[in-house]
Coordinates of C-alpha atoms in Angstrom, one line a residue:
X1 CA -1.7 75.9 37.5
X2 CA 0.6 75.7 34.6
X3 CA 1.2 78.5 32.1
X4 CA -0.2 77.7 28.7
X5 CA 1.9 79.0 25.8
X6 CA 0.9 78.9 22.1
X7 CA 3.6 79.0 19.5
X8 CA 1.7 80.4 16.5
X9 CA 2.0 82.1 13.2
X10 CA -0.4 82.2 10.3
X11 CA 2.6 81.5 8.0
X12 CA 4.4 78.1 7.8
X13 CA 8.2 77.6 7.6
X14 CA 9.0 80.1 10.3
X15 CA 10.6 77.7 12.8
X16 CA 7.4 77.2 14.9
X17 CA 7.9 73.5 15.5
X18 CA 11.6 73.9 16.1
X19 CA 10.8 76.6 18.7
X20 CA 8.1 74.6 20.4
X21 CA 10.1 71.4 20.7
X22 CA 13.3 73.2 21.7
X23 CA 11.5 75.3 24.3
X24 CA 9.9 72.1 25.8
X25 CA 13.3 70.4 26.0
X26 CA 15.0 73.4 27.7
X27 CA 12.1 74.1 30.2
X28 CA 12.2 70.4 31.1
X29 CA 16.0 70.6 31.6
X30 CA 15.4 73.5 34.0
X31 CA 13.3 71.2 36.1
X32 CA 9.9 72.3 34.9
X33 CA 7.1 69.8 34.3
X34 CA 6.2 70.3 30.6
X35 CA 3.5 69.1 28.3
X36 CA 3.7 69.6 24.6
X37 CA 0.6 69.5 22.4
X38 CA 1.0 68.9 18.7
X39 CA -1.9 70.8 17.2
X40 CA -0.7 70.9 13.6
X41 CA -1.9 68.4 11.0
X42 CA 1.7 68.2 9.6
X43 CA 2.6 66.4 12.9
X44 CA 6.2 67.5 12.7
X45 CA 6.3 68.0 16.5
X46 CA 5.2 64.4 17.0
X47 CA 7.8 63.1 14.7
X48 CA 10.5 65.3 16.1
X49 CA 9.7 63.9 19.6
X50 CA 10.6 60.4 18.4
X51 CA 7.3 59.0 17.1
X52 CA 8.4 57.4 13.8
X53 CA 4.9 56.2 12.7
X54 CA 2.3 58.7 14.0
X55 CA -0.4 57.3 11.7
X56 CA -0.3 54.1 13.8
X57 CA -1.2 55.9 17.1
X58 CA -4.6 54.9 18.3
X59 CA -5.3 58.0 20.4
X60 CA -4.1 61.6 19.5
X61 CA -5.2 65.1 20.2
X62 CA -7.9 64.7 17.5
X63 CA -9.4 61.7 19.3
X64 CA -9.4 63.6 22.5
X65 CA -11.3 66.5 21.0
X66 CA -13.7 64.2 19.3
X67 CA -14.6 62.7 22.7
X68 CA -15.2 66.2 24.0
X69 CA -17.4 67.1 21.0
X70 CA -19.4 63.9 21.4
X71 CA -19.7 64.4 25.2
X72 CA -17.9 61.1 25.8
X73 CA -15.5 60.2 28.6
X74 CA -12.0 61.2 27.9
X75 CA -9.5 58.4 27.2
X76 CA -7.2 57.3 29.9
X77 CA -4.1 59.5 30.1
X78 CA -1.8 56.6 29.6
X79 CA -3.4 55.8 26.2
X80 CA -2.3 59.1 24.6
X81 CA 0.4 60.7 26.7
X82 CA 3.9 59.9 25.4
X83 CA 6.8 60.5 27.8
X84 CA 9.8 61.5 25.6
X85 CA 13.4 60.8 26.5
X86 CA 13.8 64.4 27.5
X87 CA 11.1 64.2 30.1
X88 CA 8.4 66.1 28.2
X89 CA 4.9 64.7 28.0
X90 CA 3.8 64.8 24.4
X91 CA 0.1 64.8 23.3
X92 CA 0.7 63.7 19.7
X93 CA -1.1 64.3 16.4
X94 CA -1.4 62.4 13.1
X95 CA -3.3 62.8 9.9
X96 CA -6.7 62.6 11.6
X97 CA -6.2 66.2 12.6
X98 CA -6.7 67.1 9.0
X99 CA -10.4 66.5 9.7
X100 CA -10.5 69.1 12.6
X101 CA -12.6 71.6 10.7
X102 CA -15.1 69.0 9.7
X103 CA -15.3 67.7 13.3
X104 CA -16.0 71.2 14.6
X105 CA -18.6 72.0 11.9
X106 CA -22.0 72.5 13.5
X107 CA -20.5 72.0 17.0
X108 CA -21.7 74.4 19.7
X109 CA -18.9 76.5 21.2
X110 CA -16.4 74.8 18.8
X111 CA -13.8 77.4 19.6
X112 CA -13.6 76.3 23.3
X113 CA -13.0 72.5 22.8
X114 CA -9.2 72.6 23.1
X115 CA -9.5 74.7 26.3
X116 CA -11.9 72.1 27.7
X117 CA -9.1 69.5 27.3
X118 CA -6.2 71.7 28.5
X119 CA -8.2 72.6 31.6
X120 CA -8.2 68.9 32.6
X121 CA -4.4 68.7 32.7
X122 CA -3.4 72.2 33.5
X123 CA -2.8 71.6 37.2
X124 CA -0.3 68.8 36.5
X125 CA 2.3 71.0 34.7
X126 CA 4.4 74.1 35.0
X127 CA 4.2 74.8 31.3
X128 CA 1.9 73.5 28.5
X129 CA 3.1 74.4 25.0
X130 CA 0.9 74.2 21.9
X131 CA 2.4 74.0 18.4
X132 CA -0.5 75.5 16.5
X133 CA -1.6 75.2 12.8
X134 CA -0.1 77.8 10.4
X135 CA -3.4 79.4 9.4
X136 CA -6.2 81.5 10.8
X137 CA -9.5 79.8 11.5
X138 CA -11.2 77.7 14.1
X139 CA -8.0 75.9 15.1
X140 CA -6.1 79.1 15.7
X141 CA -9.0 80.5 17.7
X142 CA -9.1 77.4 19.8
X143 CA -5.4 78.0 20.7
X144 CA -5.9 81.7 21.5
X145 CA -8.9 80.9 23.8
X146 CA -7.1 78.3 25.8
X147 CA -3.7 80.0 26.1
X148 CA -2.3 82.5 28.7
X149 CA 0.1 83.9 26.1
X150 CA 1.4 83.6 22.6
X151 CA 4.9 83.4 21.1
X152 CA 5.2 84.3 17.5
X153 CA 8.2 83.0 15.6
X154 CA 9.0 85.2 12.6
X155 CA 11.5 84.3 10.0
X156 CA 14.1 87.0 9.2
X157 CA 12.9 87.6 5.6
X158 CA 11.6 90.4 3.5
X159 CA 7.8 89.6 4.0
X160 CA 8.1 89.0 7.7
X161 CA 5.6 91.7 8.7
X162 CA 3.1 90.6 6.1
X163 CA -0.1 89.2 7.7
X164 CA 0.8 90.5 11.2
X165 CA -1.9 93.2 11.1
X166 CA -4.6 90.6 10.5
X167 CA -3.2 88.4 13.2
X168 CA -3.2 91.2 15.7
X169 CA -6.8 92.1 14.8
X170 CA -7.8 88.5 15.5
X171 CA -5.8 88.6 18.8
X172 CA -7.6 91.7 20.0
X173 CA -11.0 90.2 19.1
X174 CA -10.3 87.1 21.1
X175 CA -8.9 89.1 24.0
X176 CA -11.9 91.4 24.1
X177 CA -14.6 88.8 23.7
X178 CA -13.4 85.4 24.8
X179 CA -10.1 85.4 26.7
X180 CA -9.3 88.5 28.6
X181 CA -6.1 87.1 30.2
X182 CA -4.5 86.4 26.7
X183 CA -1.3 88.2 26.1
X184 CA 1.4 88.2 23.4
X185 CA 4.5 87.1 25.1
X186 CA 6.6 88.4 22.2
X187 CA 7.9 88.0 18.7
X188 CA 10.9 85.6 18.3
X189 CA 13.0 86.3 15.2
X190 CA 14.2 83.0 13.7
X191 CA 16.6 81.9 10.9
X192 CA 18.4 85.1 11.3
X193 CA 21.7 86.3 9.7
X194 CA 22.6 89.5 11.5
X195 CA 25.3 90.4 9.0
X196 CA 22.8 90.8 6.1
X197 CA 21.0 93.9 5.0
X198 CA 17.8 91.9 4.9
X199 CA 18.0 91.0 8.5
X200 CA 18.6 94.6 9.6
X201 CA 15.8 95.8 7.4
X202 CA 13.4 93.2 8.8
X203 CA 14.2 94.0 12.4
X204 CA 13.7 97.7 11.6
X205 CA 10.3 97.0 10.0
X206 CA 9.1 94.9 12.9
X207 CA 10.3 97.5 15.4
X208 CA 8.6 100.3 13.4
X209 CA 5.3 98.5 12.8
X210 CA 5.0 96.6 16.1
X211 CA 7.6 97.7 18.6
X212 CA 5.3 99.9 20.6
X213 CA 2.6 97.2 20.7
X214 CA 4.4 93.9 21.0
X215 CA 7.5 92.8 22.8
X216 CA 10.3 91.7 20.3
X217 CA 12.6 89.3 22.2
X218 CA 16.1 90.6 22.6
X219 CA 17.5 87.2 21.6
X220 CA 17.0 86.1 18.0
X221 CA 17.8 82.6 16.6
X222 CA 20.6 82.5 14.0
X223 CA 20.2 80.4 10.8
X224 CA 22.2 77.1 11.0
X225 CA 22.3 74.2 8.7
X226 CA 22.7 72.0 11.8
X227 CA 19.0 72.7 12.9
X228 CA 17.4 70.7 10.0
X229 CA 20.2 68.2 10.4
X230 CA 19.2 67.6 14.1
X231 CA 15.6 67.1 12.9
X232 CA 16.7 64.2 10.8
X233 CA 17.9 62.5 14.0
X234 CA 14.7 63.3 15.9
X235 CA 16.5 65.8 18.2
X236 CA 16.5 69.5 19.0
X237 CA 19.5 71.5 18.2
X238 CA 20.3 71.8 21.9
X239 CA 20.6 68.0 22.2
X240 CA 22.3 67.4 18.8
X241 CA 24.9 70.1 19.1
X242 CA 24.7 72.0 22.4
X243 CA 27.5 74.5 21.4
X244 CA 25.9 75.5 18.1
X245 CA 25.1 79.2 18.0
X246 CA 21.4 78.4 17.4
X247 CA 21.4 76.2 20.5
X248 CA 23.0 78.9 22.6
X249 CA 20.5 81.4 21.3
X250 CA 17.6 79.2 22.2
X251 CA 19.0 78.8 25.7
X252 CA 19.2 82.6 26.1
X253 CA 15.7 83.0 24.7
X254 CA 14.2 80.6 27.2
X255 CA 16.0 82.3 30.1
X256 CA 14.7 85.7 28.8
X257 CA 11.2 84.2 28.6
X258 CA 11.4 82.8 32.2
X259 CA 12.8 86.0 33.6
X260 CA 10.1 88.0 31.9
X261 CA 7.5 85.7 33.4
X262 CA 9.0 86.1 36.9
X263 CA 9.0 89.9 36.4
X264 CA 5.4 90.0 35.3
X265 CA 4.4 87.9 38.3
X266 CA 5.9 90.5 40.5
X267 CA 4.4 93.4 38.5
X268 CA 0.9 92.2 37.7
X269 CA 0.0 95.5 36.2
X270 CA 2.6 95.1 33.4
X271 CA 1.2 93.9 30.1
X272 CA 3.0 92.3 27.1
X273 CA 0.8 94.1 24.6
X274 CA -1.2 97.4 24.8

C-alpha cells in the first residue's frame, strides 16, 4: 500500500502548496507512482498542476466526498483523475470545496470521509500526498485520520512557532483516539535566509520548543524570487530552474525524506514523535 502524507499547517503562506507539488514531482521523477490530492479550497495545487480553469471541472475531490456522504457509487476514476505532464495523478479541487463544512454538517463519522476515498486508491500508488486546508477543523481532522504521517512546512519568520502547541494537541488527540499509526514526519523550514538573525532565532526557537518532540528536517528551503515566478508558468521550481538553490534544497529534502522512510521501515520501533 502507498504511504499517505499530509502537507499541513494551520497557517497559510508557509509554502505548503509549493512543497506538495514539488515533492510530487520529485517522487515521480524517482520512479514512484504518486497521487496528489488538492484538499484546499484555494485550489492552488490544481492550478499549479496545469489546470487553468478549475471551476469548469465536472468532478473534483468535493464531488467524490459528496458521493461518499450520500452513499452513492463513486465516479469513474477517469472522470476526475488528471495525469499531469510530470506523471503525477492529480485529484483536483475547485471552489465547490468551500462548501465542505456544510456538506459534513450532520454527517455521521464526518471526520472519516476523506479516508474512505483514499482507501479506494491506496493500493495503486507508492505515495499519496494531500495538500490540506490552512485551518483547524473538520477538514484538518479528515487529513490526520487518513494519513500515515504529516509534514509541516514552517516559514522562517518571527511567529513561526505560534499555533504549533495547538496543532500538536490536536495531533495527539487524533493519534490517541482515531489514528494510532499517525506520525509527524517532520517540520520543513521554508523561505529561509540563513544569513539573517531572524532565521537563526526561528531555528533556535523551533529546536527549543519542539526539537525533543518533533523531527526538524536537516534541509531547509531557501527563499528565492524564482519560486513564485515558476508558479506563474505552472511549474515547480525544480522544473523551471533545476539549478536554483531552492530546487536543489527540495531535492535534498526529498532524499532525506525517503532515506528516513527506509530507515524507519528497518527499525519499526523508531517513532517520529514521542
